[in-house]
GROMACS .gro file of C-alpha atoms in nm:
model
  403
    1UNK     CA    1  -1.994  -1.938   0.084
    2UNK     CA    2  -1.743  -1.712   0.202
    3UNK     CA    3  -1.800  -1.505   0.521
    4UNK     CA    4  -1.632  -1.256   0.756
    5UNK     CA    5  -1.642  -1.392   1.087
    6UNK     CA    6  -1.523  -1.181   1.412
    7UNK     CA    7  -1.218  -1.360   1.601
    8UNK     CA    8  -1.447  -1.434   1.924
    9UNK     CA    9  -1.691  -1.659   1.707
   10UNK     CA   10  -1.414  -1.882   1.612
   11UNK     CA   11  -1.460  -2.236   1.645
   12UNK     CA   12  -1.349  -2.591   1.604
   13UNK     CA   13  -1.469  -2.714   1.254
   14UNK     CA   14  -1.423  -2.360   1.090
   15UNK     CA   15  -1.251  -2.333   0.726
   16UNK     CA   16  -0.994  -2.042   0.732
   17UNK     CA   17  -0.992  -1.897   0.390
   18UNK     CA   18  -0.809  -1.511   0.454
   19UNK     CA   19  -0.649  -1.417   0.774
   20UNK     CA   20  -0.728  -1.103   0.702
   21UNK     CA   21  -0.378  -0.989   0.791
   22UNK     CA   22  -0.214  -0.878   0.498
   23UNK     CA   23  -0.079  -0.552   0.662
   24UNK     CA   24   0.155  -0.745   0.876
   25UNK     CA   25   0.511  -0.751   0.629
   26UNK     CA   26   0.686  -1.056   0.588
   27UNK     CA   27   0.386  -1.261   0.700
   28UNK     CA   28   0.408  -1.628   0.582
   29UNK     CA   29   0.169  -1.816   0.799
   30UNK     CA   30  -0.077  -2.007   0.678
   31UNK     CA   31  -0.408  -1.809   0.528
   32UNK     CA   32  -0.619  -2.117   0.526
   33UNK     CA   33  -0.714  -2.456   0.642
   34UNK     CA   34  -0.945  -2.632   0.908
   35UNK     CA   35  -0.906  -2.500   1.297
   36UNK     CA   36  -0.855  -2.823   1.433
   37UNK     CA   37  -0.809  -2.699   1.782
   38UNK     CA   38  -0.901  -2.414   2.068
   39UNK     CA   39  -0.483  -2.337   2.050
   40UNK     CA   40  -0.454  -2.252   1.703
   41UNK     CA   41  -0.721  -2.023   1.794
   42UNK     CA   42  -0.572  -1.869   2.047
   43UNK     CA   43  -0.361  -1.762   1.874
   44UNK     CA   44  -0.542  -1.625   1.576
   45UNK     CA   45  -0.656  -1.375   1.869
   46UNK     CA   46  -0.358  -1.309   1.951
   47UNK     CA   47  -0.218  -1.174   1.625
   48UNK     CA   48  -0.431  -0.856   1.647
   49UNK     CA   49  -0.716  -0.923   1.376
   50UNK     CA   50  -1.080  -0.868   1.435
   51UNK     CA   51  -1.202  -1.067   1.180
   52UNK     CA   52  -1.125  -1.358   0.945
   53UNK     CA   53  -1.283  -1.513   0.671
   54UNK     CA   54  -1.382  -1.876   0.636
   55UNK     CA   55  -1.542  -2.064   0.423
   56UNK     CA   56  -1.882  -2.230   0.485
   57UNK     CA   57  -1.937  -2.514   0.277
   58UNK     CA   58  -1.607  -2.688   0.363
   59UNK     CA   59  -1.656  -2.600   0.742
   60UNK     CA   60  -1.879  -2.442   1.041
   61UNK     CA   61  -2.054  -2.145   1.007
   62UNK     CA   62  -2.178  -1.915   1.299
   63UNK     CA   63  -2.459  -1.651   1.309
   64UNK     CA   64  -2.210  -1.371   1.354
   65UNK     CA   65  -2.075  -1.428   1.015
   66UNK     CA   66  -2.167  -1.192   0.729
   67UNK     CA   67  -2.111  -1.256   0.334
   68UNK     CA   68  -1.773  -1.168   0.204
   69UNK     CA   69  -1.999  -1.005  -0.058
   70UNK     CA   70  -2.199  -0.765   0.147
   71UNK     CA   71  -1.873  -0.654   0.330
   72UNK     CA   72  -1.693  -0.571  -0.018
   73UNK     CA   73  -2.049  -0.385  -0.128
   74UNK     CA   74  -2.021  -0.205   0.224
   75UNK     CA   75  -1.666  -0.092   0.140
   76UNK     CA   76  -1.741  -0.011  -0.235
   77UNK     CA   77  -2.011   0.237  -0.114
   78UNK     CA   78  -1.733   0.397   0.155
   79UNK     CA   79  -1.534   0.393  -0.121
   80UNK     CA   80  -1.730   0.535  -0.360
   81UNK     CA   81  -1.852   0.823  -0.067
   82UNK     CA   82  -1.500   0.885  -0.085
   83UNK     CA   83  -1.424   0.974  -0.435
   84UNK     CA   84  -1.741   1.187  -0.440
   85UNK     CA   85  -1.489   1.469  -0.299
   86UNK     CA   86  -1.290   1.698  -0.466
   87UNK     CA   87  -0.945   1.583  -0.526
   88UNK     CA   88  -0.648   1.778  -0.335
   89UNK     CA   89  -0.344   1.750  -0.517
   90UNK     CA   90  -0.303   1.965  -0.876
   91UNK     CA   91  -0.042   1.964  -1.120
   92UNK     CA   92   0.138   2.206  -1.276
   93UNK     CA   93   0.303   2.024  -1.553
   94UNK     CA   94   0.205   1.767  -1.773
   95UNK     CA   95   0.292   1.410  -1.737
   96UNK     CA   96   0.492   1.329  -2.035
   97UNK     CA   97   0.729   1.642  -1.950
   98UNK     CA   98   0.789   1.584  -1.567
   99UNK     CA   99   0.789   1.182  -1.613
  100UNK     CA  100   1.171   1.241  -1.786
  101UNK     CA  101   1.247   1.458  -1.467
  102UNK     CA  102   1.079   1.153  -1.252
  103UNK     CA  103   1.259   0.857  -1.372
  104UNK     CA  104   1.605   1.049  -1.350
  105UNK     CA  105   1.557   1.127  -0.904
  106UNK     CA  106   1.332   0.778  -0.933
  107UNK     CA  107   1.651   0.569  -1.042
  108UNK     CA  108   1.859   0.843  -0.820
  109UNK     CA  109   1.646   0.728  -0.502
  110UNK     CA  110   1.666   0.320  -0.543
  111UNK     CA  111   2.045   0.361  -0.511
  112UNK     CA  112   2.077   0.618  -0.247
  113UNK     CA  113   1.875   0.365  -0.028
  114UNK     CA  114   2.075   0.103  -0.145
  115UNK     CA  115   2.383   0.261  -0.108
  116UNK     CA  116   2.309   0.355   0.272
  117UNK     CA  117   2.158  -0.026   0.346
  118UNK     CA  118   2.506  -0.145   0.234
  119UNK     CA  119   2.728   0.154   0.438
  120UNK     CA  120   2.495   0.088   0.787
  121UNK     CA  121   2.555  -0.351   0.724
  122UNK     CA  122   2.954  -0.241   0.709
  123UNK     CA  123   2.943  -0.017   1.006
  124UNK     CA  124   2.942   0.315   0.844
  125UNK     CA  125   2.663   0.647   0.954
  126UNK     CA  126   2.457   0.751   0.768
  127UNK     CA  127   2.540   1.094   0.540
  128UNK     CA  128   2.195   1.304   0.533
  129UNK     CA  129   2.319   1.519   0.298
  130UNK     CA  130   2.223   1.301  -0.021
  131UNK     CA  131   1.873   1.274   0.142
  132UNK     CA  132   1.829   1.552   0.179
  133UNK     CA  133   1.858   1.714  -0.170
  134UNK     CA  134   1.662   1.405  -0.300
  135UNK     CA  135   1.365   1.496  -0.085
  136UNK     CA  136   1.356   1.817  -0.230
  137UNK     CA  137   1.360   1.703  -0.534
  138UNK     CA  138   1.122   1.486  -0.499
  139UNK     CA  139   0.893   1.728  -0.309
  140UNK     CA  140   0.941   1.966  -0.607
  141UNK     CA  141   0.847   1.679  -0.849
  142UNK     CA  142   0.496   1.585  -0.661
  143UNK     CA  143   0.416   1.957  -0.650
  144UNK     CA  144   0.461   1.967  -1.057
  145UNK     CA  145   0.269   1.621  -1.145
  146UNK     CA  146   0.297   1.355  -0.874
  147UNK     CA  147   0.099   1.128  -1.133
  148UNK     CA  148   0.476   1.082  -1.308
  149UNK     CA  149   0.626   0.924  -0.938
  150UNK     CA  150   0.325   0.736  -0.868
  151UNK     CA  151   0.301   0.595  -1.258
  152UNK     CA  152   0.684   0.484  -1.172
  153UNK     CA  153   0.594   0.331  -0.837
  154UNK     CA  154   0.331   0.084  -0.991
  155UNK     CA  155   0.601  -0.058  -1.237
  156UNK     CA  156   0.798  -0.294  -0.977
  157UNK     CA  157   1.042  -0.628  -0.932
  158UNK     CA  158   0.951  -0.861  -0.667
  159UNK     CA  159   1.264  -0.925  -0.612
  160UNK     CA  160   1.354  -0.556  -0.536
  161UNK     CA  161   1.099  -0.492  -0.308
  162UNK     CA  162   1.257  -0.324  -0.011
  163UNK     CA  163   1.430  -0.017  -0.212
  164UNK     CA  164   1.139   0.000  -0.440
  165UNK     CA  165   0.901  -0.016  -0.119
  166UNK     CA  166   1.094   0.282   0.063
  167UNK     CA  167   1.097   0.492  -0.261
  168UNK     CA  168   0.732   0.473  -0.309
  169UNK     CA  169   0.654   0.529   0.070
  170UNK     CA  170   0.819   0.833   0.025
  171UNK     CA  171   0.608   0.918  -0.284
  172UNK     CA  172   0.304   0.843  -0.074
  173UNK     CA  173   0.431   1.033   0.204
  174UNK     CA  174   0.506   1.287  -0.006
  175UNK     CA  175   0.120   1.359  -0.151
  176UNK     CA  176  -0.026   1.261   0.137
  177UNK     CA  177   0.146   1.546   0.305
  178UNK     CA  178   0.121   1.787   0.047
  179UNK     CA  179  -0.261   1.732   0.011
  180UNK     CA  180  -0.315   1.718   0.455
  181UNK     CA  181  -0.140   2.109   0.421
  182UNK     CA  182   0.190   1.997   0.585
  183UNK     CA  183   0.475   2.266   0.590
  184UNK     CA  184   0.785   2.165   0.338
  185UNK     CA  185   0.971   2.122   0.626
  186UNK     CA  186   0.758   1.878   0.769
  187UNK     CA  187   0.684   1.721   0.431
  188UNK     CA  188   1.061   1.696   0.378
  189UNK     CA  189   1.136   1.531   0.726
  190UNK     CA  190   0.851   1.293   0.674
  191UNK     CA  191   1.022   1.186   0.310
  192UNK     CA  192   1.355   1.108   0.447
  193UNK     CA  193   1.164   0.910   0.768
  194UNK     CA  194   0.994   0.729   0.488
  195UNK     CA  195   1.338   0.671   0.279
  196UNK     CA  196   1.472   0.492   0.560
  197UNK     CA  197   1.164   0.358   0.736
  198UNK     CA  198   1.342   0.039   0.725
  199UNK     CA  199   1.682   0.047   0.748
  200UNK     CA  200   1.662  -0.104   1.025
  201UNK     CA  201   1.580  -0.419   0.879
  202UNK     CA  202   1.997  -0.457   0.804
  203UNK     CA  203   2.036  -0.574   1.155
  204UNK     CA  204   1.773  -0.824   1.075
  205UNK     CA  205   1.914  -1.187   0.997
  206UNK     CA  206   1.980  -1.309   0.664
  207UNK     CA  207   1.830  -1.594   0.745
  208UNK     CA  208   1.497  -1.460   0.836
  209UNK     CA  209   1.477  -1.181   0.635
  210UNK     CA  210   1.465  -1.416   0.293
  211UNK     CA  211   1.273  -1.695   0.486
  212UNK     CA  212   1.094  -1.876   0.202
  213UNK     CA  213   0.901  -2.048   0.439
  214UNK     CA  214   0.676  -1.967   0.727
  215UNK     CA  215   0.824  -1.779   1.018
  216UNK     CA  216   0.843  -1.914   1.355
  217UNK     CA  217   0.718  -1.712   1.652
  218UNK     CA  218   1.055  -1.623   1.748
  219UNK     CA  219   1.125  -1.547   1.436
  220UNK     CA  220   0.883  -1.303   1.377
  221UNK     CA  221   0.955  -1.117   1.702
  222UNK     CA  222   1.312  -1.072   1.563
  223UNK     CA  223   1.129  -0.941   1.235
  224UNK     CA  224   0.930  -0.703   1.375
  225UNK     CA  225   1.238  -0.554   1.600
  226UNK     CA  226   1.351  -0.409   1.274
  227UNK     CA  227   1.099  -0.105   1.339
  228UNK     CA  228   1.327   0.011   1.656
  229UNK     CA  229   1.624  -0.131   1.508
  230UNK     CA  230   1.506   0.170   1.228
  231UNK     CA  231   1.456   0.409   1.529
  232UNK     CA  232   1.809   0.354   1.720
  233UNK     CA  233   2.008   0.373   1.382
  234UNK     CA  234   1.869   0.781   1.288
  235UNK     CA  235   1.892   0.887   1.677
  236UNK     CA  236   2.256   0.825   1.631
  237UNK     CA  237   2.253   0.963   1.288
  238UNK     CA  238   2.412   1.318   1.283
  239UNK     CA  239   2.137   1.673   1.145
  240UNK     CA  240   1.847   1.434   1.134
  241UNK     CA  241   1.512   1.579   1.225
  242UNK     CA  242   1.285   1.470   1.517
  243UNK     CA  243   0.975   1.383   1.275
  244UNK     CA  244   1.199   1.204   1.059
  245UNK     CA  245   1.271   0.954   1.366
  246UNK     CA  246   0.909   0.956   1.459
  247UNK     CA  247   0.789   0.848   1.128
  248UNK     CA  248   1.050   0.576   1.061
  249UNK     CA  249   0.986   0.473   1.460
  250UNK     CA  250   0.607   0.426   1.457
  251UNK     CA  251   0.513   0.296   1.104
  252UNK     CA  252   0.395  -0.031   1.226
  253UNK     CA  253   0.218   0.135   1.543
  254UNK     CA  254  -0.177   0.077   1.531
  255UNK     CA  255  -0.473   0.264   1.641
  256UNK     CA  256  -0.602  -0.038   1.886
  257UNK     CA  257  -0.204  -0.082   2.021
  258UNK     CA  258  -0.188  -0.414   1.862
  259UNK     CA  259   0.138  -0.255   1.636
  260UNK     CA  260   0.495  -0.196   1.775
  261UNK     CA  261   0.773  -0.119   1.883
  262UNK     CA  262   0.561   0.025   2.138
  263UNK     CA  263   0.230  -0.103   2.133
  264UNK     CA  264   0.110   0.310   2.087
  265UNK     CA  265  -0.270   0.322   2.109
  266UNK     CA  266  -0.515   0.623   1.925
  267UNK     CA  267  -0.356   0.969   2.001
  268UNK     CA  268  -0.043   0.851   2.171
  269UNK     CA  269   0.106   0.746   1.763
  270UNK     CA  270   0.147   1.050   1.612
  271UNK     CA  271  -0.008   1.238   1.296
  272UNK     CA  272   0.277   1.188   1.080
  273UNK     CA  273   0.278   0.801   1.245
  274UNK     CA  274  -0.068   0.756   1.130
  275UNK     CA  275  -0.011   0.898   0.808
  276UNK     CA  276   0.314   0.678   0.715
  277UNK     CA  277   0.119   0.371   0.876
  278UNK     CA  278  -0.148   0.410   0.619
  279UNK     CA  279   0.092   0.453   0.327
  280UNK     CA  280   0.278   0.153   0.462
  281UNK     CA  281   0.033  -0.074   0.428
  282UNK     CA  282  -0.121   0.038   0.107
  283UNK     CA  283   0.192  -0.003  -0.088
  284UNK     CA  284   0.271  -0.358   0.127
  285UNK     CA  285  -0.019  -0.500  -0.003
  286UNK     CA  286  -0.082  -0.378  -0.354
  287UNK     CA  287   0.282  -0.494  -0.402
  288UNK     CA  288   0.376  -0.863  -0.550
  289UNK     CA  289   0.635  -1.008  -0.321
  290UNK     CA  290   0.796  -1.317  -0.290
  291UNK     CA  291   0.537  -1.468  -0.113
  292UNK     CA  292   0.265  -1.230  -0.161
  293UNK     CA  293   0.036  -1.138  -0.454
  294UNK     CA  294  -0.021  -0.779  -0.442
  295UNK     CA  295  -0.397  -0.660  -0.481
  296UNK     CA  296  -0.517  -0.414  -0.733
  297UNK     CA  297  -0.498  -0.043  -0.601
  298UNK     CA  298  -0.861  -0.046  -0.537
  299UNK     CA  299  -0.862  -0.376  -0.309
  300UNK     CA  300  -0.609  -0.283  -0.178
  301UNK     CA  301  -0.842   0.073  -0.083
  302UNK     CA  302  -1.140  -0.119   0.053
  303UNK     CA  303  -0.928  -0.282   0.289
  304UNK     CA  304  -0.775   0.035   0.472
  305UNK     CA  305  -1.120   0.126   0.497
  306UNK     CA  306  -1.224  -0.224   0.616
  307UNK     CA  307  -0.919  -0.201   0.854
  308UNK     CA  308  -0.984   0.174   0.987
  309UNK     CA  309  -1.073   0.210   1.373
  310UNK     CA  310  -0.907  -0.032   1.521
  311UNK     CA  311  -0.589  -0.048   1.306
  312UNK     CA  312  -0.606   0.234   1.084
  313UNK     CA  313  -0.700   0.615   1.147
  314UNK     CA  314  -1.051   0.659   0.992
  315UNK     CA  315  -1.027   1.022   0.933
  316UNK     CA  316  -0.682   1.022   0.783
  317UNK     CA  317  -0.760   0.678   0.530
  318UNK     CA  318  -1.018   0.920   0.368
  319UNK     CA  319  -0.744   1.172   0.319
  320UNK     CA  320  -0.522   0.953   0.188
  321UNK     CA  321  -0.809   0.802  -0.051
  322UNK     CA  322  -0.913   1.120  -0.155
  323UNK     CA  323  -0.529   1.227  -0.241
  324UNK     CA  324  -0.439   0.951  -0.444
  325UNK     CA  325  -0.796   0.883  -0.605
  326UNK     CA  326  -1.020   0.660  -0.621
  327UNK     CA  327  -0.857   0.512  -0.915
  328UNK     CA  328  -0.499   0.527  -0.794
  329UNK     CA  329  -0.261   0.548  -1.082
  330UNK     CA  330  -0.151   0.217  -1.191
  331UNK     CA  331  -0.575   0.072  -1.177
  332UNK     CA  332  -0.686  -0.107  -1.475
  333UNK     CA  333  -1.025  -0.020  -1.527
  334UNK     CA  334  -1.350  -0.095  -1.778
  335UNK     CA  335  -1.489   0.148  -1.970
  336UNK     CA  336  -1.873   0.142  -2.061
  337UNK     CA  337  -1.789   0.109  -2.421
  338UNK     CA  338  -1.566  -0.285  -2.319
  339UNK     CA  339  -1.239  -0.121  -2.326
  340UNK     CA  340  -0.963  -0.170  -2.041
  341UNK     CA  341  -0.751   0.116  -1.989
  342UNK     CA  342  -0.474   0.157  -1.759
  343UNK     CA  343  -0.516   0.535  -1.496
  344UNK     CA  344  -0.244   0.718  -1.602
  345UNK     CA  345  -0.308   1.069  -1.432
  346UNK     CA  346  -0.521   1.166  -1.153
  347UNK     CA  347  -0.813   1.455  -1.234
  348UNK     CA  348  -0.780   1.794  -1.067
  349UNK     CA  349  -1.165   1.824  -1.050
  350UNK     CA  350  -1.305   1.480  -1.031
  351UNK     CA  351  -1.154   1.173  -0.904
  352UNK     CA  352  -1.421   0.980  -1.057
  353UNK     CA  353  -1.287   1.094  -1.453
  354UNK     CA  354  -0.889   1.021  -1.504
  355UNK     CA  355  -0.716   1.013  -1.764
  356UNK     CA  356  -0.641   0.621  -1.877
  357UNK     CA  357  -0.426   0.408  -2.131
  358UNK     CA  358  -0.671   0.191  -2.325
  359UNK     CA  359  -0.506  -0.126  -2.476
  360UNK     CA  360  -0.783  -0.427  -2.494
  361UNK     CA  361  -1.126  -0.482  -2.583
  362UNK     CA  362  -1.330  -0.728  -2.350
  363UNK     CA  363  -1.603  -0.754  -2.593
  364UNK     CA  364  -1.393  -0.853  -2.855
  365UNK     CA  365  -1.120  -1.027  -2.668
  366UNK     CA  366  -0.806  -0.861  -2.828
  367UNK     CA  367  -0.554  -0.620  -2.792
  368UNK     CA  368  -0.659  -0.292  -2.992
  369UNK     CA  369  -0.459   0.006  -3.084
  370UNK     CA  370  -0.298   0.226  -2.743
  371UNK     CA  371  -0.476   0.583  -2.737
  372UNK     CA  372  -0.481   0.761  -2.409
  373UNK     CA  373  -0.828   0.898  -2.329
  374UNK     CA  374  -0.908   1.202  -2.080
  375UNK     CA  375  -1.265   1.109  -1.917
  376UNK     CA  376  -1.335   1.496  -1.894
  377UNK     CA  377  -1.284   1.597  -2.174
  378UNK     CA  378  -1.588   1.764  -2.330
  379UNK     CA  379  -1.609   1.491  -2.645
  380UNK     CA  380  -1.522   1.162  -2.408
  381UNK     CA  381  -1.852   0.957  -2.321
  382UNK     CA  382  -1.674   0.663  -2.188
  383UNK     CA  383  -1.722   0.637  -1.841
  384UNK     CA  384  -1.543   0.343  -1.556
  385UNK     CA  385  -1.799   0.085  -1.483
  386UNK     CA  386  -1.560  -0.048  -1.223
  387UNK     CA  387  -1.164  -0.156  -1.176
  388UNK     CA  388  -1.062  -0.484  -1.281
  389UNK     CA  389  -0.794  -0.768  -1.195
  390UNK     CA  390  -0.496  -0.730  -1.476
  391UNK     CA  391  -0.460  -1.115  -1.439
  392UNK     CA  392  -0.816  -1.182  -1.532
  393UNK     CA  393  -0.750  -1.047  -1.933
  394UNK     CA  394  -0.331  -1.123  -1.903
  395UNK     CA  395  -0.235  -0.787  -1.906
  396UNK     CA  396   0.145  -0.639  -1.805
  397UNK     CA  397   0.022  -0.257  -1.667
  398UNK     CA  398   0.405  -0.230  -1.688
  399UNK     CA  399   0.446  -0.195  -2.105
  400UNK     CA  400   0.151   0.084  -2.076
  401UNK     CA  401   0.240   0.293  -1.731
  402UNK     CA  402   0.594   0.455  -1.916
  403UNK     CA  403   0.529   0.520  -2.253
   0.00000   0.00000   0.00000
């Protein structure tokens, strides 16, 4: 059986199965495998975790473990407290008109980011100017339909991860401020601290950066230096705001001071740190990587809320849950009647009814005819029964997120 254990009940004889860690980037220790001794425990403790899971009928077990089970139930009902509330965001357009508008300052954002990780590696400052006007227009595009962005941000290449990454942090950032009442101006700053959360990554080795393999300690310590490497590169960058430092500075900071550069703790990160912390690590792990399977969007939501306190703000992880729904564009869900559709658009009224893509029939086991289906509306009786795994039916969410 698999079990969530608490770091202080570890033992000799214990079967790792999940670090529980996925939040850390570029993390390629091992998940799993027997703790043969009291240092490799040591320093599981020391990596800033509160609890693992193992696996009981290959190793120990201990009374302070609890079913894997229960604590996904316990995080379903959070979860599904959570989408009882009112969504924040509405739209003002429909999808089909402002996803044209989307793609065109989507595709516009990838290179900007790219451009200015190539101009920083050969020396050159950065030009705010082109930021900027892109976070305008993509403020403008969230406040007409941000489902058209975050429909974009779901349809990804591994292999592209850190421009695709910074664009849809910015997206995030973007709602998430929009729907917490933020001013444009601090929305705006917060975009372009999001845009270029990580360029300080291009002082980062080659070497490490594209490690295949598992990271040594030192290595990792260079890794994570990327966060102030971020911080140092836009204080000498000329016009750019304050919170447009902060929120590039403290994205990896944590509520417990476990994060870094600085090892923050509770109100010493702040807001917009918190904020850009939580969007971090949603779109790091529902993101595939080269050596990471992303989760779906709603795994990847019980685990902020499984992480909150001690890494994560509590408060603000509702917020951000409640923003982007609880079916986050991009979720493959089953219908009552054995369809899977993919959530297309968010609902203004009710989280719990978006609008989805259906494309497959579970009962039947085939493809069926595309039709997209809006759960409110007065004639629709389907209903979610819950969100699924795309791999589990062989589904690419990517032919049915664009159409």
């Amino acid at each position: 059986m698999i079990k969530r254990v608490p770091v202080t009940a570890l033992e000799v004889g214990m079967y790792i199965t999940d670090l529980n860690n996925d939040w850390i980037p570029h993390n390629t220790r091992n998940r799993r495998g027997f703790l043969r001794n009291e240092t490799t425990i040591a320093k599981i403790r020391q990596m800033g975790v509160d609890f693992v899971y193992i696996d009981t009928n290959k190793g120990k077990d201990t009374q302070d473990s609890e079913p894997a089970r229960e604590v996904d139930a316990r995080n379903a009902a959070l979860l599904d407290d959570v989408g009882a509330l009112k969504p924040l965001p509405k739209r003002v357009r429909p999808l089909a008109d402002e996803m044209v508008i989307a793609q065109q300052i989507h595709g516009e954002a990838q290179n900007l980011v790219g451009n200015v990780l190539r101009d920083v590696k050969l020396g050159h400052a950065i030009n705010i100017t082109p930021f900027n006007e892109l976070a305008t227009e993509l403020q403008e595009s969230v406040f007409r339909n941000h489902n058209a962005l975050s429909c974009l941000g779901r349809i990804r290449d591994k292999d592209n991860y850190l421009m695709e990454h910074s664009v849809n942090l910015s997206v995030l950032m973007s709602l998430f401020g929009k729907a917490m009442g933020c001013s444009a101006d601090v929305q705006h700053q917060t975009i372009i601290g999001a845009l270029l959360h990580d360029i300080g990554k291009i002082l980062t080795p080659e070497e490490i950066l594209h490690k295949p393999g598992r990271l040594s300690a030192a290595e990792f310590e260079e890794m994570k230096a990327h966060a102030r490497h971020s911080r140092d590169i836009l204080l000498a960058t000329e016009g750019i705001g304050e919170l447009t430092i902060l929120t590039a500075a403290q994205h990896h900071e944590k509520m417990d001071g476990t994060g870094y550069p600085e090892g923050l703790r509770g109100d010493e990160i702040s807001v917009y740190g918190r904020m850009v912390a939580i969007s971090d690590v949603y779109d790091a792990i529902t993101a595939d990587r080269v050596y990471h399977k992303g989760m779906t969007p709603t795994q990847g939501l019980k685990k902020l809320l499984e992480w909150s306190g001690p890494h994560l703000d509590s408060a603000l992880v509702q917020q951000f849950i409640r923003c982007i729904g609880l079916y986050p564009v991009g979720s493959l869900v089953l219908l009552e009647s054995g369809r899977l559709g993919v959530v297309v658009e968010s609902n203004d009224d009710d989280q719990r009814l978006p609008v989805v893509r259906v494309m497959y029939h579970t009962k039947f086991r085939m493809p069926i005819t595309v039709e997209t289906l809006d759960l409110a509306s007065p004639g629709c009786q389907d209903r979610i029964v819950r969100a699924v795994d795309p791999e589990d039916y062989q589904i690419n969410l990517k032919k049915f997120l664009a159409l």
